[in-house]
Amino acid sequence: MDCISKVPDFMTNTQCTQLDGRKPVRVWVDGCFDLVHFGHANALRQAKALGDQLIVGVHSDEEVKFHKGPPVFTEQERYRLIRAIKWVDEVVEAAPYVT
């Protein structure tokens, strides 16, 4: 999976022209996002405010089990939950768990 996307894959031509010739700022956040709550949504809202695009990495079930124990939601459910949050522009599935 290619984790680096090109700007046109993300932004419409109108959005690109609104950047006044500068490169878009892409913000990365990752986590397991099991049992999503207000704190998760608030963190994503604040992250989106730091740039033009918010890319969220969601850890796989395997990574979550290894580092935190068995997840409540499956990774597919967690991907859908994060995609449904209005500040999220892209979800990277099976993001690496980096400490």
C-alpha positions as CSV (number, residue, x, y, z in Angstrom):
1,M,0.0,0.0,0.0
2,D,1.3,3.4,-1.0
3,C,1.0,5.6,2.1
4,I,2.0,8.8,0.2
5,S,-0.7,10.1,-2.0
6,K,-0.3,12.9,-4.5
7,V,-2.2,16.2,-3.9
8,P,-4.7,15.8,-6.7
9,D,-5.8,12.5,-5.1
10,F,-6.8,14.5,-2.1
11,M,-7.8,18.0,-3.1
12,T,-10.0,19.4,-5.8
13,N,-8.6,22.0,-8.2
14,T,-10.5,24.7,-6.3
15,Q,-8.9,23.7,-3.0
16,C,-5.4,23.7,-4.6
17,T,-5.9,27.2,-5.9
18,Q,-7.0,28.4,-2.4
19,L,-3.5,27.5,-1.1
20,D,-2.0,30.5,-3.0
21,G,0.7,28.5,-4.6
22,R,2.0,26.9,-1.3
23,K,2.2,23.2,-0.8
24,P,-0.6,21.7,1.3
25,V,0.2,20.9,4.9
26,R,-0.6,17.2,5.6
27,V,-1.0,16.2,9.3
28,W,-0.5,12.6,10.4
29,V,-2.2,11.0,13.5
30,D,-2.3,7.3,14.3
31,G,-3.8,5.1,16.9
32,C,-5.8,2.0,17.5
33,F,-9.1,4.0,18.0
34,D,-10.9,1.2,19.7
35,L,-14.0,2.5,21.5
36,V,-13.8,6.0,19.9
37,H,-14.9,8.7,22.3
38,F,-15.1,12.5,22.5
39,G,-11.3,12.7,23.3
40,H,-10.4,11.0,20.1
41,A,-12.8,13.2,18.0
42,N,-11.4,16.3,19.8
43,A,-7.8,15.3,19.1
44,L,-8.6,14.8,15.4
45,R,-10.4,18.1,15.2
46,Q,-7.3,19.8,16.7
47,A,-5.0,17.9,14.4
48,K,-7.0,19.0,11.3
49,A,-6.7,22.6,12.4
50,L,-2.9,22.3,12.1
51,G,-2.9,21.8,8.4
52,D,-4.9,21.3,5.2
53,Q,-5.3,17.5,5.2
54,L,-5.6,15.1,8.0
55,I,-4.4,11.6,7.4
56,V,-5.2,9.1,10.2
57,G,-3.4,5.8,10.5
58,V,-5.4,3.0,12.2
59,H,-3.5,0.0,13.7
60,S,-4.4,-3.5,12.7
61,D,-6.0,-6.0,15.1
62,E,-2.7,-7.9,15.2
63,E,-0.8,-4.7,16.4
64,V,-3.5,-3.8,18.9
65,K,-3.5,-7.3,20.4
66,F,0.3,-7.3,20.7
67,H,0.6,-3.9,22.3
68,K,-2.7,-3.4,24.2
69,G,-4.7,-6.6,24.3
70,P,-7.7,-7.7,22.2
71,P,-9.7,-4.9,20.6
72,V,-13.4,-4.5,21.1
73,F,-14.1,-3.5,17.5
74,T,-12.5,-5.2,14.5
75,E,-10.1,-3.3,12.4
76,Q,-12.7,-2.9,9.6
77,E,-15.1,-1.4,12.1
78,R,-12.5,1.0,13.4
79,Y,-11.6,2.0,9.8
80,R,-15.2,2.8,9.1
81,L,-15.6,4.7,12.4
82,I,-12.6,7.0,11.7
83,R,-13.6,7.5,8.1
84,A,-17.0,8.8,9.4
85,I,-15.4,11.6,11.4
86,K,-15.7,14.8,9.4
87,W,-12.2,16.1,10.0
88,V,-10.5,13.0,8.5
89,D,-9.4,13.3,4.9
90,E,-7.8,9.8,4.5
91,V,-7.4,6.6,6.5
92,V,-4.3,4.5,6.3
93,E,-5.2,1.0,7.1
94,A,-2.8,-1.3,9.2
95,A,-0.6,1.6,10.1
96,P,2.5,0.6,12.0
97,Y,2.5,0.9,15.8
98,V,5.5,3.0,16.6
99,T,6.6,3.8,20.1
